[in-house]
Amino acid sequence: MESEPAAGFFVRAKEALARAGRAAARAQAAALLTLAYFLVIGPAALLARALGADPLSIRRAARTGWIARRAGPARETLTKAG
Amino acid sequence: MRILGLSFDYHDAAAALVVDGVPVAAAQEERFTRVKHDRRLPESAARWCLARANLDAGDLDAIVFYEKPFRKLTRILAGSIATFPRSAAMFRRAAGAWLDERLWVGPRIERALGVPPSKILFCEHHLSHAASAFFASPFDEAAVLVVDGVGEWATASLGRGRRAEGGGWELSLDAEQRYPHSLGLLYSAFTAYLGFEVNEGEYKVMGLAPYGRPRFADRVRAMLAPFGDGSFRLDLDWFAFHRDPARAFAARFEREFGPARAPGAGDPAEDARFCDVAASVQLVCEELVLAMARQAARRAGSKNLCLAGGVALNATANARLLREGGFERIWIQPAAGDAGGALGAALYAAHALGRPPRWEMTRADLGPEHSTAEAADALRRAGLAFEEMRGEDELCSRAAGLLAEGKTLGWHQGRSEWGPRALGQRSILADPRPAEMKRTLNEKIKFRELFRPFAPSAVEESFGELFDAGSPVPDAYRFMLAVAPVREAARARLGAAAHVDGSARAQLVERGRLPLYHRLISRFGDLTGTAAVLNTSFNLKGEPIVETPEDAIATFAASGLDALALGPLLVARRPSGKTEARRRPWAASETPSDGWAW
């Protein structure tokens, strides 16, 4: 049977390892998502700008901010997640 | 047809069960988990809804999520593209959250509730809001206006509800204003600037506004370009919410209005600049809501208006709509924020998939209730002495007597309320007459900011004598959704309830709708000559409203409340004069909501 101090040491070590694992996972995710941002979103943004796209309607000249909606039949629209 | 509506993943997760077109149960997840604004999949609320109706998940015809997740994702990607390369941090946070859980809404519901994918449906965010208003309203036809921060893409929508030609009812949204041009996000940016938590502190901005003068209103108006039809474009140079996960407003904000207030800094009501900023954004908000509502009426050709979305909880703007909007009647969903989307999604699906009868929401108590035996057990476990009243008459007489003596009372009765307002089921009540009662409640009971006002509840017989709300009293006052001027002659009798500008977010209490609460207030009126009580939600600052008798007892113990009524059981005095140490504050959500609606 382990002594109490030894058991406490192992519990603390396990928690520290778990914390380190979570920190490493966060860092890895951040690195991968930053890479995705510059490799996927970046080219898409450059292309959109070259084509004059204005996805947030920032520059577009308009007489109203209301955009007409075209909804399909209610029953069918409910089945789609997008 | 049995349909469960769910809202989650942003903030205020909730579940609502609709059976044959009638909501039989609805509750927010935070009431069960005790995590304020809990945004996680509302398993506890959903399971309680099913248990309330003696159903299993397998008995459901459909489960409807309150928005279209993939459509929302397109907005987030488009936003990242439009703001490249300044949105890297935003993209990291949003993409992480989406990959982790938000892309998998359907499978998560399947796993949590054990239903096949074919039963899982998705209703657009603003349609959910619109349905929560129109399908709960008394109208055969109405214009519909939804205004909030943002749904998938829409930030405001106009539509109409009416009887369908082939029978049944028809609800459609015909036009929308899109992200990032948003009244809700404009207001939230000011909420953050004033040092309050976004998606929580907006009503504090509204409460702060009457302390100031709207001297910055022109500067707020300069942040947007109106089209003259209620729609507008935001000048994004002022904002950062579309590219920065930690900041809502840009440096220009502070150049124009001065340094932002630090969260948790001293009383904002003592700084005229902050009060004036709050007054200014409130005024512009009211102007925009009025303009949008008029446009909704023009397009729908209706004199009735149904209103929902988070901005519809702005009681001052609603009062202006009632006064100046030109509508014959306005109906506002009491749970107008995202929690209400669960109810709306279920109602929309019920009317899209079948032809249930219309239902009018006349009361807000759709939540859980707890038996007298449960309450007695909880009181015994807590070691609190109590008396059982011999009926409602004795309960109301004793409770009214305590209030008339200046005591504060925790009032826990029947089913809990749907929506953010306590309406006499989970309320802290007090005498509205002495002005110092406001300070007592803020300092000793609720532990919250001193500038914040308290609302009065008044019985229908004396409502018109106390408040100038029009006649007949508009529906919004049943659910505490609009402010009204306190009549000059009544100001002295409502010293703790009238805000600094002489207004109050008054609740109309009708004998036919809330008989027990009506009886209590009437009895208080018999004793004091003022048939109104101060009514604030039964919680401490930063905590969800109490749900169970245990929650009520814990709040009673942790606050300076004098008495507690759990159903017919009355704890007429505290066991000692001391307040117990406060519990762990629940203010900080373990999974905080995302400020800018990813």
XYZ file of C-alpha atoms in Angstrom:
680
model
C 0.000 0.000 0.000
C 1.340 3.439 -0.987
C 2.018 5.995 1.694
C -0.113 9.136 1.630
C 2.676 11.531 0.577
C 3.598 9.224 -2.309
C -0.040 8.990 -3.427
C -0.312 12.783 -3.237
C 2.801 13.117 -5.387
C 1.346 10.859 -8.082
C -1.989 12.690 -8.077
C -0.223 16.037 -8.460
C 2.034 14.648 -11.184
C -0.976 13.271 -13.072
C -2.768 16.618 -12.833
C 0.330 18.483 -14.004
C 0.672 16.104 -16.940
C -2.995 16.614 -17.859
C -2.555 20.401 -17.671
C 0.531 20.206 -19.865
C -1.375 18.011 -22.326
C -4.235 20.481 -22.520
C -1.847 23.401 -23.004
C -0.026 21.513 -25.773
C -3.358 20.711 -27.468
C -4.385 24.360 -27.288
C -1.071 25.498 -28.741
C -1.283 22.909 -31.491
C -4.854 23.873 -32.360
C -3.917 27.558 -32.386
C -0.955 26.868 -34.686
C -3.044 24.762 -37.080
C -5.913 27.251 -37.172
C -3.501 30.160 -37.744
C -2.002 28.182 -40.605
C -5.497 27.549 -41.992
C -6.276 31.239 -41.680
C -3.314 32.299 -43.790
C -3.389 29.374 -46.226
C -7.150 29.145 -46.820
C -8.824 32.361 -45.700
C -5.897 34.486 -46.980
C -6.040 33.408 -50.633
C -9.838 33.496 -50.528
C -9.693 37.062 -49.210
C -7.229 38.135 -51.911
C -9.369 36.544 -54.605
C -12.523 38.137 -53.201
C -10.865 41.540 -53.216
C -9.573 41.045 -56.770
C -13.120 40.227 -57.860
C -14.530 43.211 -55.979
C -16.592 41.086 -53.622
C -18.072 42.841 -50.591
C -19.387 40.063 -48.347
C -20.260 42.373 -45.460
C -21.961 45.020 -47.629
C -19.540 47.664 -46.478
C -18.915 49.430 -49.757
C -21.944 48.493 -51.810
C -24.070 51.430 -52.903
C -27.717 50.783 -52.094
C -30.972 52.615 -51.535
C -32.013 50.386 -48.681
C -30.464 48.039 -46.170
C -33.433 45.664 -46.374
C -32.682 42.587 -48.432
C -35.600 40.603 -49.792
C -35.827 37.065 -48.481
C -36.792 34.137 -50.646
C -37.952 31.343 -48.417
C -39.006 27.960 -49.734
C -42.034 26.045 -48.439
C -41.897 25.961 -44.648
C -41.886 22.189 -44.310
C -38.890 21.655 -46.627
C -36.800 24.460 -45.173
C -36.960 22.835 -41.738
C -35.024 19.757 -42.775
C -31.916 21.692 -43.786
C -29.191 22.725 -41.355
C -27.886 25.339 -43.793
C -48.009 16.381 -32.622
C -45.239 16.621 -30.012
C -42.377 18.947 -30.796
C -39.407 19.909 -28.658
C -37.645 23.193 -29.432
C -34.056 23.719 -28.377
C -31.782 26.742 -28.291
C -28.153 26.446 -27.280
C -24.494 27.070 -28.176
C -24.600 30.846 -27.943
C -26.143 31.880 -24.641
C -29.292 31.232 -22.611
C -29.850 27.644 -23.691
C -33.458 26.544 -23.304
C -35.982 23.841 -24.149
C -39.699 24.136 -24.881
C -42.222 21.386 -25.501
C -45.234 22.032 -27.711
C -48.036 19.445 -27.826
C -50.703 19.953 -30.494
C -49.731 23.592 -30.855
C -49.824 24.351 -27.126
C -46.620 24.882 -25.128
C -46.862 22.652 -22.080
C -43.380 23.236 -20.668
C -40.519 25.644 -21.261
C -37.442 26.431 -19.217
C -33.911 27.727 -19.449
C -31.020 25.406 -18.730
C -29.496 27.855 -16.240
C -32.375 27.251 -13.824
C -31.272 23.622 -13.493
C -27.476 23.872 -13.739
C -27.224 27.157 -11.782
C -24.760 28.476 -14.362
C -25.899 31.961 -15.378
C -26.634 32.200 -19.122
C -25.646 28.538 -19.495
C -25.221 27.921 -23.207
C -24.671 24.163 -23.219
C -27.061 21.720 -24.837
C -30.045 21.961 -22.457
C -30.300 18.311 -21.465
C -31.729 19.035 -18.028
C -34.367 21.428 -19.350
C -35.271 19.040 -22.192
C -35.609 16.059 -19.869
C -37.745 18.084 -17.476
C -40.018 19.193 -20.366
C -40.500 15.563 -21.399
C -41.110 14.421 -17.812
C -43.655 17.192 -17.308
C -45.698 15.792 -20.200
C -45.033 12.150 -19.278
C -43.212 11.611 -22.544
C -39.988 9.940 -23.621
C -37.786 11.350 -26.330
C -39.006 8.498 -28.536
C -42.553 9.908 -28.314
C -41.516 13.142 -29.991
C -42.462 13.830 -33.595
C -39.608 16.306 -34.008
C -36.862 18.180 -32.223
C -36.225 21.614 -33.699
C -33.008 23.563 -33.249
C -33.560 27.312 -33.249
C -31.161 28.242 -36.030
C -29.364 26.992 -39.142
C -25.797 26.262 -38.040
C -24.245 25.867 -41.500
C -25.709 29.164 -42.664
C -24.257 30.831 -39.604
C -20.877 29.318 -40.474
C -20.963 30.965 -43.915
C -21.332 34.324 -42.192
C -18.362 33.658 -39.960
C -16.204 32.608 -42.915
C -17.346 35.611 -44.968
C -16.526 37.875 -42.042
C -13.051 36.379 -41.753
C -12.471 36.858 -45.475
C -13.714 40.446 -45.458
C -11.510 41.448 -42.512
C -8.372 39.501 -43.465
C -5.615 39.824 -42.132
C -6.971 41.507 -38.991
C -9.254 38.680 -37.977
C -6.712 35.911 -37.250
C -7.492 35.771 -33.519
C -11.229 35.905 -34.194
C -10.942 33.093 -36.744
C -8.923 30.949 -34.343
C -11.516 31.318 -31.581
C -14.515 30.860 -33.851
C -13.076 27.977 -35.893
C -12.029 26.222 -32.688
C -15.535 26.486 -31.259
C -17.122 25.341 -34.503
C -14.838 22.361 -35.039
C -15.186 21.377 -31.422
C -18.986 21.386 -31.192
C -21.053 23.733 -33.322
C -20.738 21.843 -36.578
C -22.226 18.817 -34.914
C -25.510 20.146 -33.568
C -27.570 17.300 -35.052
C -25.335 14.456 -33.838
C -25.084 16.040 -30.399
C -28.871 16.183 -30.072
C -29.074 12.582 -31.274
C -26.546 11.477 -28.672
C -28.039 13.489 -25.820
C -31.680 12.589 -26.336
C -31.500 9.362 -28.326
C -33.556 10.399 -31.336
C -32.940 9.475 -34.993
C -31.505 12.174 -37.320
C -34.718 12.186 -39.370
C -36.533 13.779 -36.434
C -34.088 16.658 -36.040
C -35.125 19.876 -37.782
C -33.665 23.363 -38.053
C -35.592 26.635 -38.009
C -33.975 29.923 -39.015
C -32.978 32.080 -36.053
C -35.217 35.035 -36.883
C -38.106 32.789 -37.907
C -37.831 31.181 -34.467
C -38.049 34.615 -32.849
C -40.890 35.686 -35.134
C -42.851 32.505 -34.376
C -42.324 32.979 -30.637
C -44.158 36.276 -30.976
C -46.823 35.718 -33.641
C -47.883 32.185 -32.682
C -48.193 33.267 -29.044
C -50.038 36.503 -29.803
C -53.785 37.128 -29.859
C -53.678 38.408 -33.471
C -55.275 36.989 -36.619
C -52.904 39.132 -38.638
C -49.938 41.268 -37.676
C -46.743 42.856 -38.853
C -43.725 41.101 -37.387
C -40.435 42.711 -36.397
C -37.380 40.852 -35.099
C -34.368 42.847 -33.898
C -31.333 41.377 -32.158
C -27.533 41.147 -32.391
C -27.411 38.647 -35.205
C -28.891 35.280 -36.138
C -27.364 33.441 -39.071
C -26.960 36.606 -41.191
C -30.014 38.636 -40.263
C -29.792 41.346 -37.622
C -33.342 42.632 -38.140
C -36.253 41.109 -40.047
C -39.642 42.307 -41.240
C -42.551 40.041 -41.938
C -46.168 39.249 -41.400
C -48.380 36.629 -39.850
C -51.896 35.863 -41.011
C -54.513 33.240 -41.620
C -53.467 31.055 -44.564
C -55.753 30.776 -47.575
C -56.064 27.022 -47.358
C -56.563 27.049 -43.594
C -54.056 27.176 -40.801
C -51.698 30.054 -40.204
C -48.892 31.531 -42.190
C -45.821 33.343 -40.950
C -43.210 34.770 -43.282
C -40.257 37.102 -43.046
C -39.984 39.107 -46.246
C -36.926 41.294 -45.729
C -33.871 41.359 -43.532
C -30.985 43.601 -42.646
C -27.724 41.683 -42.484
C -24.619 41.430 -40.369
C -22.583 43.425 -39.438
C -25.168 46.209 -39.672
C -26.888 45.516 -36.392
C -28.744 47.540 -33.802
C -28.173 44.844 -31.205
C -24.422 44.816 -31.798
C -24.306 48.634 -31.764
C -25.975 48.577 -28.331
C -23.676 45.766 -27.178
C -20.597 47.758 -28.209
C -21.758 50.544 -25.893
C -22.502 47.977 -23.198
C -18.863 46.863 -23.386
C -17.653 50.482 -23.508
C -19.593 51.219 -20.321
C -17.870 48.318 -18.568
C -20.779 45.877 -18.509
C -20.794 42.301 -19.743
C -22.132 41.916 -23.271
C -25.331 39.826 -23.479
C -25.935 40.506 -19.793
C -25.422 44.197 -19.094
C -27.567 45.735 -21.852
C -30.409 46.338 -19.411
C -27.931 48.094 -17.117
C -27.213 50.559 -19.939
C -30.971 51.094 -20.220
C -31.175 51.627 -16.448
C -28.236 54.041 -16.510
C -29.610 56.128 -19.387
C -32.167 58.148 -17.363
C -29.347 59.539 -15.211
C -27.869 61.298 -18.245
C -28.598 63.699 -21.090
C -28.292 62.445 -24.664
C -25.644 65.007 -25.557
C -23.664 62.456 -27.618
C -26.671 61.366 -29.673
C -25.388 63.017 -32.850
C -22.081 61.228 -32.483
C -23.897 57.918 -32.098
C -26.024 58.752 -35.152
C -22.789 59.467 -37.056
C -21.804 55.813 -36.560
C -24.504 54.747 -38.957
C -25.940 55.700 -42.307
C -29.739 55.410 -42.223
C -31.688 54.700 -45.407
C -34.844 56.391 -44.166
C -36.806 53.142 -44.023
C -35.552 51.817 -40.694
C -32.548 50.083 -42.226
C -29.010 51.388 -41.877
C -25.357 50.630 -42.424
C -22.883 50.757 -39.572
C -19.628 52.610 -40.148
C -17.289 49.800 -39.124
C -14.412 52.192 -38.399
C -16.027 52.559 -34.970
C -16.235 48.864 -34.175
C -14.081 45.803 -33.692
C -16.721 43.148 -32.981
C -16.466 41.857 -36.570
C -12.731 41.121 -36.364
C -11.597 41.007 -32.725
C -12.717 38.309 -30.266
C -11.900 40.449 -27.226
C -13.037 43.916 -28.184
C -16.361 45.282 -29.414
C -15.383 48.851 -30.192
C -12.438 50.420 -32.011
C -9.991 53.089 -30.787
C -12.140 55.774 -32.424
C -14.806 55.132 -29.818
C -12.542 56.267 -27.013
C -11.274 59.230 -29.020
C -14.852 60.473 -29.390
C -16.371 59.525 -26.030
C -13.320 59.443 -23.747
C -11.769 56.432 -21.983
C -13.983 53.403 -21.589
C -15.218 52.457 -18.132
C -13.278 49.528 -16.686
C -15.447 46.499 -15.824
C -16.257 46.565 -12.127
C -15.215 50.215 -11.735
C -17.148 52.454 -9.320
C -20.754 53.556 -9.617
C -21.248 54.655 -13.260
C -24.216 56.829 -12.252
C -21.787 59.169 -10.509
C -19.941 59.880 -13.753
C -22.006 62.194 -15.940
C -20.079 61.232 -19.066
C -21.015 57.555 -18.803
C -24.621 58.460 -18.030
C -24.738 60.752 -21.063
C -23.249 58.083 -23.315
C -25.871 55.606 -22.075
C -28.656 58.163 -22.625
C -27.374 58.837 -26.140
C -27.215 55.246 -27.349
C -30.587 54.562 -25.719
C -32.158 57.476 -27.600
C -30.725 56.344 -30.943
C -31.843 52.784 -30.218
C -35.396 54.014 -29.634
C -35.361 56.014 -32.873
C -34.193 53.004 -34.864
C -36.707 50.623 -33.298
C -39.487 53.101 -34.084
C -38.325 53.465 -37.682
C -38.071 49.696 -38.160
C -41.504 49.094 -36.638
C -43.096 51.700 -38.902
C -41.486 50.042 -41.904
C -42.778 46.664 -40.758
C -46.279 48.125 -40.500
C -46.056 49.760 -43.950
C -44.944 46.549 -45.607
C -47.475 44.324 -43.854
C -50.297 46.850 -43.943
C -51.219 45.986 -40.377
C -52.063 47.918 -37.239
C -50.886 45.039 -35.059
C -47.230 44.393 -34.324
C -45.472 41.300 -32.997
C -41.995 41.928 -31.668
C -39.150 39.617 -30.642
C -35.348 39.402 -30.565
C -33.072 40.611 -27.783
C -33.692 44.287 -28.541
C -37.383 43.694 -27.768
C -36.401 43.441 -24.084
C -35.553 47.152 -24.130
C -38.491 48.337 -22.039
C -37.878 52.031 -22.722
C -37.854 51.556 -26.485
C -40.986 49.433 -26.169
C -42.722 52.229 -24.262
C -41.961 54.635 -27.100
C -43.286 52.102 -29.592
C -46.497 51.845 -27.604
C -46.792 55.612 -27.400
C -45.564 56.750 -30.801
C -45.591 53.698 -33.061
C -49.130 54.214 -34.290
C -50.129 50.593 -33.676
C -53.482 49.561 -32.282
C -51.926 46.693 -30.392
C -48.404 45.360 -29.859
C -47.506 41.909 -28.578
C -43.976 41.139 -27.378
C -42.676 37.682 -26.523
C -41.687 37.741 -22.804
C -38.662 35.548 -23.580
C -37.682 37.788 -26.484
C -33.983 36.841 -26.313
C -32.396 33.652 -27.598
C -33.973 31.424 -24.944
C -37.320 32.279 -26.533
C -36.033 30.842 -29.808
C -36.613 27.350 -28.394
C -40.327 28.066 -27.997
C -40.523 29.819 -31.365
C -38.776 26.984 -33.222
C -41.212 24.468 -31.750
C -44.248 26.639 -32.538
C -43.039 27.301 -36.083
C -42.564 23.580 -36.728
C -45.956 22.797 -35.188
C -47.657 25.151 -37.656
C -45.484 24.102 -40.614
C -46.025 20.371 -40.108
C -49.634 20.432 -38.970
C -52.627 22.659 -38.398
C -52.878 23.048 -34.674
C -55.225 25.605 -33.155
C -53.770 28.987 -32.251
C -52.597 29.506 -28.693
C -52.366 32.822 -26.877
C -49.730 33.285 -24.229
C -51.571 34.892 -21.343
C -49.220 33.801 -18.568
C -45.511 33.216 -18.434
C -45.417 30.375 -15.890
C -44.357 27.512 -18.131
C -41.530 26.239 -15.905
C -41.253 23.639 -13.135
C -43.269 23.650 -9.926
C -42.504 22.016 -6.633
C -44.842 20.403 -4.150
C -45.486 21.552 -0.597
C -43.939 18.292 0.626
C -40.705 19.032 -1.272
C -40.618 22.536 0.169
C -41.247 21.254 3.697
C -38.450 18.691 3.347
C -36.068 21.352 2.113
C -36.947 23.672 4.984
C -36.471 20.896 7.549
C -33.104 19.960 6.060
C -32.073 23.599 6.301
C -33.212 23.728 9.922
C -35.659 26.576 9.270
C -38.800 26.905 11.373
C -41.914 27.410 9.272
C -45.675 27.599 9.540
C -48.116 26.099 7.067
C -50.840 28.567 6.119
C -54.409 27.304 5.968
C -55.114 28.569 2.502
C -54.342 31.420 0.156
C -56.234 33.909 2.268
C -54.094 33.355 5.332
C -50.905 33.215 3.247
C -51.662 36.517 1.531
C -52.741 38.214 4.757
C -49.585 37.183 6.624
C -47.287 37.972 3.683
C -48.930 41.362 3.093
C -48.579 42.124 6.815
C -44.857 41.399 6.690
C -44.427 43.627 3.621
C -46.387 46.432 5.270
C -44.015 46.217 8.250
C -41.137 46.915 5.850
C -39.930 43.322 5.631
C -38.464 41.851 2.450
C -40.014 38.584 1.329
C -38.835 35.767 -0.932
C -41.949 34.627 -2.826
C -41.723 31.169 -4.424
C -45.073 30.045 -5.814
C -46.275 27.684 -8.520
C -44.521 27.205 -11.854
C -41.494 29.349 -12.613
C -41.594 32.051 -15.261
C -40.484 31.684 -18.868
C -38.197 34.560 -19.777
C -35.896 36.829 -17.835
C -38.555 38.566 -15.719
C -39.857 37.452 -12.352
C -43.602 38.010 -12.481
C -44.780 36.835 -9.102
C -43.707 33.192 -9.093
C -39.990 33.545 -8.247
C -39.857 37.087 -6.875
C -38.380 39.077 -4.042
C -41.088 41.451 -2.831
C -40.945 44.581 -0.725
C -42.853 47.729 0.205
C -42.578 50.166 -2.748
C -43.366 53.276 -0.682
C -40.184 54.241 1.190
C -37.427 55.448 -1.149
C -34.752 53.830 1.023
C -36.152 50.383 0.197
C -34.291 50.598 -3.136
C -30.969 50.962 -1.345
C -31.851 48.200 1.127
C -32.677 45.783 -1.679
C -29.622 46.676 -3.759
C -27.152 46.635 -0.886
C -28.407 43.990 1.489
C -30.499 41.633 -0.555
C -29.357 41.595 -4.164
C -25.785 42.849 -3.689
C -25.933 44.791 -6.946
C -25.220 48.263 -8.320
C -27.030 51.056 -6.510
C -28.132 52.885 -9.646
C -30.294 50.024 -10.848
C -34.036 50.535 -10.426
C -36.652 48.081 -9.189
C -39.953 47.361 -10.815
C -43.390 47.554 -9.215
C -46.269 45.122 -9.662
C -49.722 46.692 -9.348
C -53.199 45.178 -9.500
C -55.404 46.054 -12.448
C -57.811 48.017 -10.243
C -55.168 50.584 -9.305
C -52.772 50.371 -12.255
C -54.201 53.388 -14.053
C -54.185 55.443 -10.881
C -50.461 54.770 -10.387
C -49.109 54.701 -13.957
C -49.820 56.586 -17.141
C -49.758 53.567 -19.441
C -52.878 54.208 -21.499
C -56.217 52.510 -21.494
C -56.765 49.669 -22.024
C -53.387 48.815 -20.522
C -51.200 47.381 -23.320
C -50.290 43.679 -23.246
C -46.590 44.471 -22.712
C -47.286 45.488 -19.102
C -48.505 42.005 -18.224
C -44.976 40.751 -18.739
C -43.030 43.801 -17.498
C -41.812 44.610 -21.008
C -42.311 48.383 -21.068
C -41.767 51.322 -18.778
C -44.553 53.764 -17.936
C -44.494 57.174 -16.274
C -45.449 57.051 -12.617
C -48.275 59.543 -12.142
C -47.239 62.682 -10.305
C -49.766 62.038 -7.552
C -48.426 58.520 -7.034
C -44.711 59.338 -6.861
C -44.675 59.630 -3.077
C -46.428 56.260 -2.778
C -43.885 54.570 -5.042
C -40.696 56.096 -3.681
C -38.631 52.944 -4.237
C -40.176 51.986 -7.565
C -39.995 55.212 -9.560
C -36.728 55.571 -11.456
C -34.810 58.832 -11.524
C -36.792 60.002 -14.594
C -40.128 59.191 -12.962
C -40.697 56.015 -14.957
C -41.148 52.438 -13.786
C -41.110 49.076 -15.533
C -44.498 48.281 -14.134
C -46.257 44.916 -14.156
C -50.018 44.721 -14.537
C -51.425 41.995 -12.283
C -54.898 40.780 -13.214
C -57.145 38.757 -10.956
C -58.033 36.347 -13.764
C -54.458 35.663 -14.817
C -52.418 35.706 -11.605
C -55.027 35.204 -8.848
C -52.676 34.464 -5.935
C -50.331 37.348 -6.687
C -53.333 39.630 -7.243
C -54.711 38.640 -3.858
C -51.409 39.315 -2.105
C -51.044 42.778 -3.630
C -54.679 43.616 -2.948
C -54.230 42.628 0.680
C -51.144 44.834 0.858
C -53.251 47.622 -0.647
C -55.903 47.096 2.063
C -53.234 47.568 4.733
C -51.342 50.478 3.216
C -53.568 52.172 0.645
C -51.087 51.302 -2.140
C -52.057 48.219 -4.118
C -48.572 47.673 -5.526
C -45.410 45.906 -4.383
C -41.784 46.131 -5.366
C -40.944 43.035 -7.408
C -37.442 41.930 -8.290
C -36.237 38.546 -9.461
C -35.504 36.002 -6.727
C -31.743 35.744 -7.146
C -28.551 37.436 -6.109
C -26.436 39.479 -8.496
C -24.918 37.307 -11.185
C -26.951 34.218 -10.332
C -29.812 32.568 -12.209
C -33.275 33.094 -10.745
C -34.032 30.429 -8.135
C -35.863 27.351 -9.339
C -36.275 24.825 -6.528
C -37.148 25.330 -2.852
C -33.492 24.490 -2.110
C -32.332 27.335 -4.368
C -34.763 29.685 -2.646
C -33.577 28.650 0.810
C -29.918 29.050 -0.202
C -30.609 32.563 -1.493
C -32.637 33.364 1.627
C -29.705 32.258 3.774
C -27.112 34.129 1.717
C -28.965 37.422 1.562
C -30.551 39.799 4.029
C -34.110 38.685 3.188
C -36.439 38.866 6.179
C -38.986 36.211 5.284
C -39.651 33.420 2.842
C -42.830 31.921 1.434
C -42.525 28.553 -0.313
C -46.025 27.766 -1.483
C -48.159 27.823 1.677
C -45.126 27.472 3.959
C -44.030 30.682 5.582
C -40.699 31.370 7.273
C -41.704 34.577 8.994
C -38.320 35.498 10.411
C -34.674 34.682 9.969
C -33.284 32.217 12.504
C -30.718 34.781 13.606
C -30.029 38.375 12.708
C -26.919 37.354 10.794
C -26.542 36.737 7.120
C -24.662 33.547 6.334
C -21.542 33.694 4.239
C -22.405 33.999 0.570
C -22.233 30.914 -1.500
C -19.769 30.505 -4.291
C -20.791 33.247 -6.680
C -22.362 31.850 -9.802
C -21.722 35.020 -11.715
C -18.989 33.639 -13.898
C -20.406 31.168 -16.363
C -18.189 28.129 -16.764
C -18.759 28.376 -20.477
C -19.169 32.076 -21.174
C -21.140 33.141 -24.179
C -19.358 34.479 -27.217
C -19.738 38.204 -27.234
C -19.994 38.704 -30.933
C -22.180 35.836 -32.019
C -19.899 33.386 -33.741
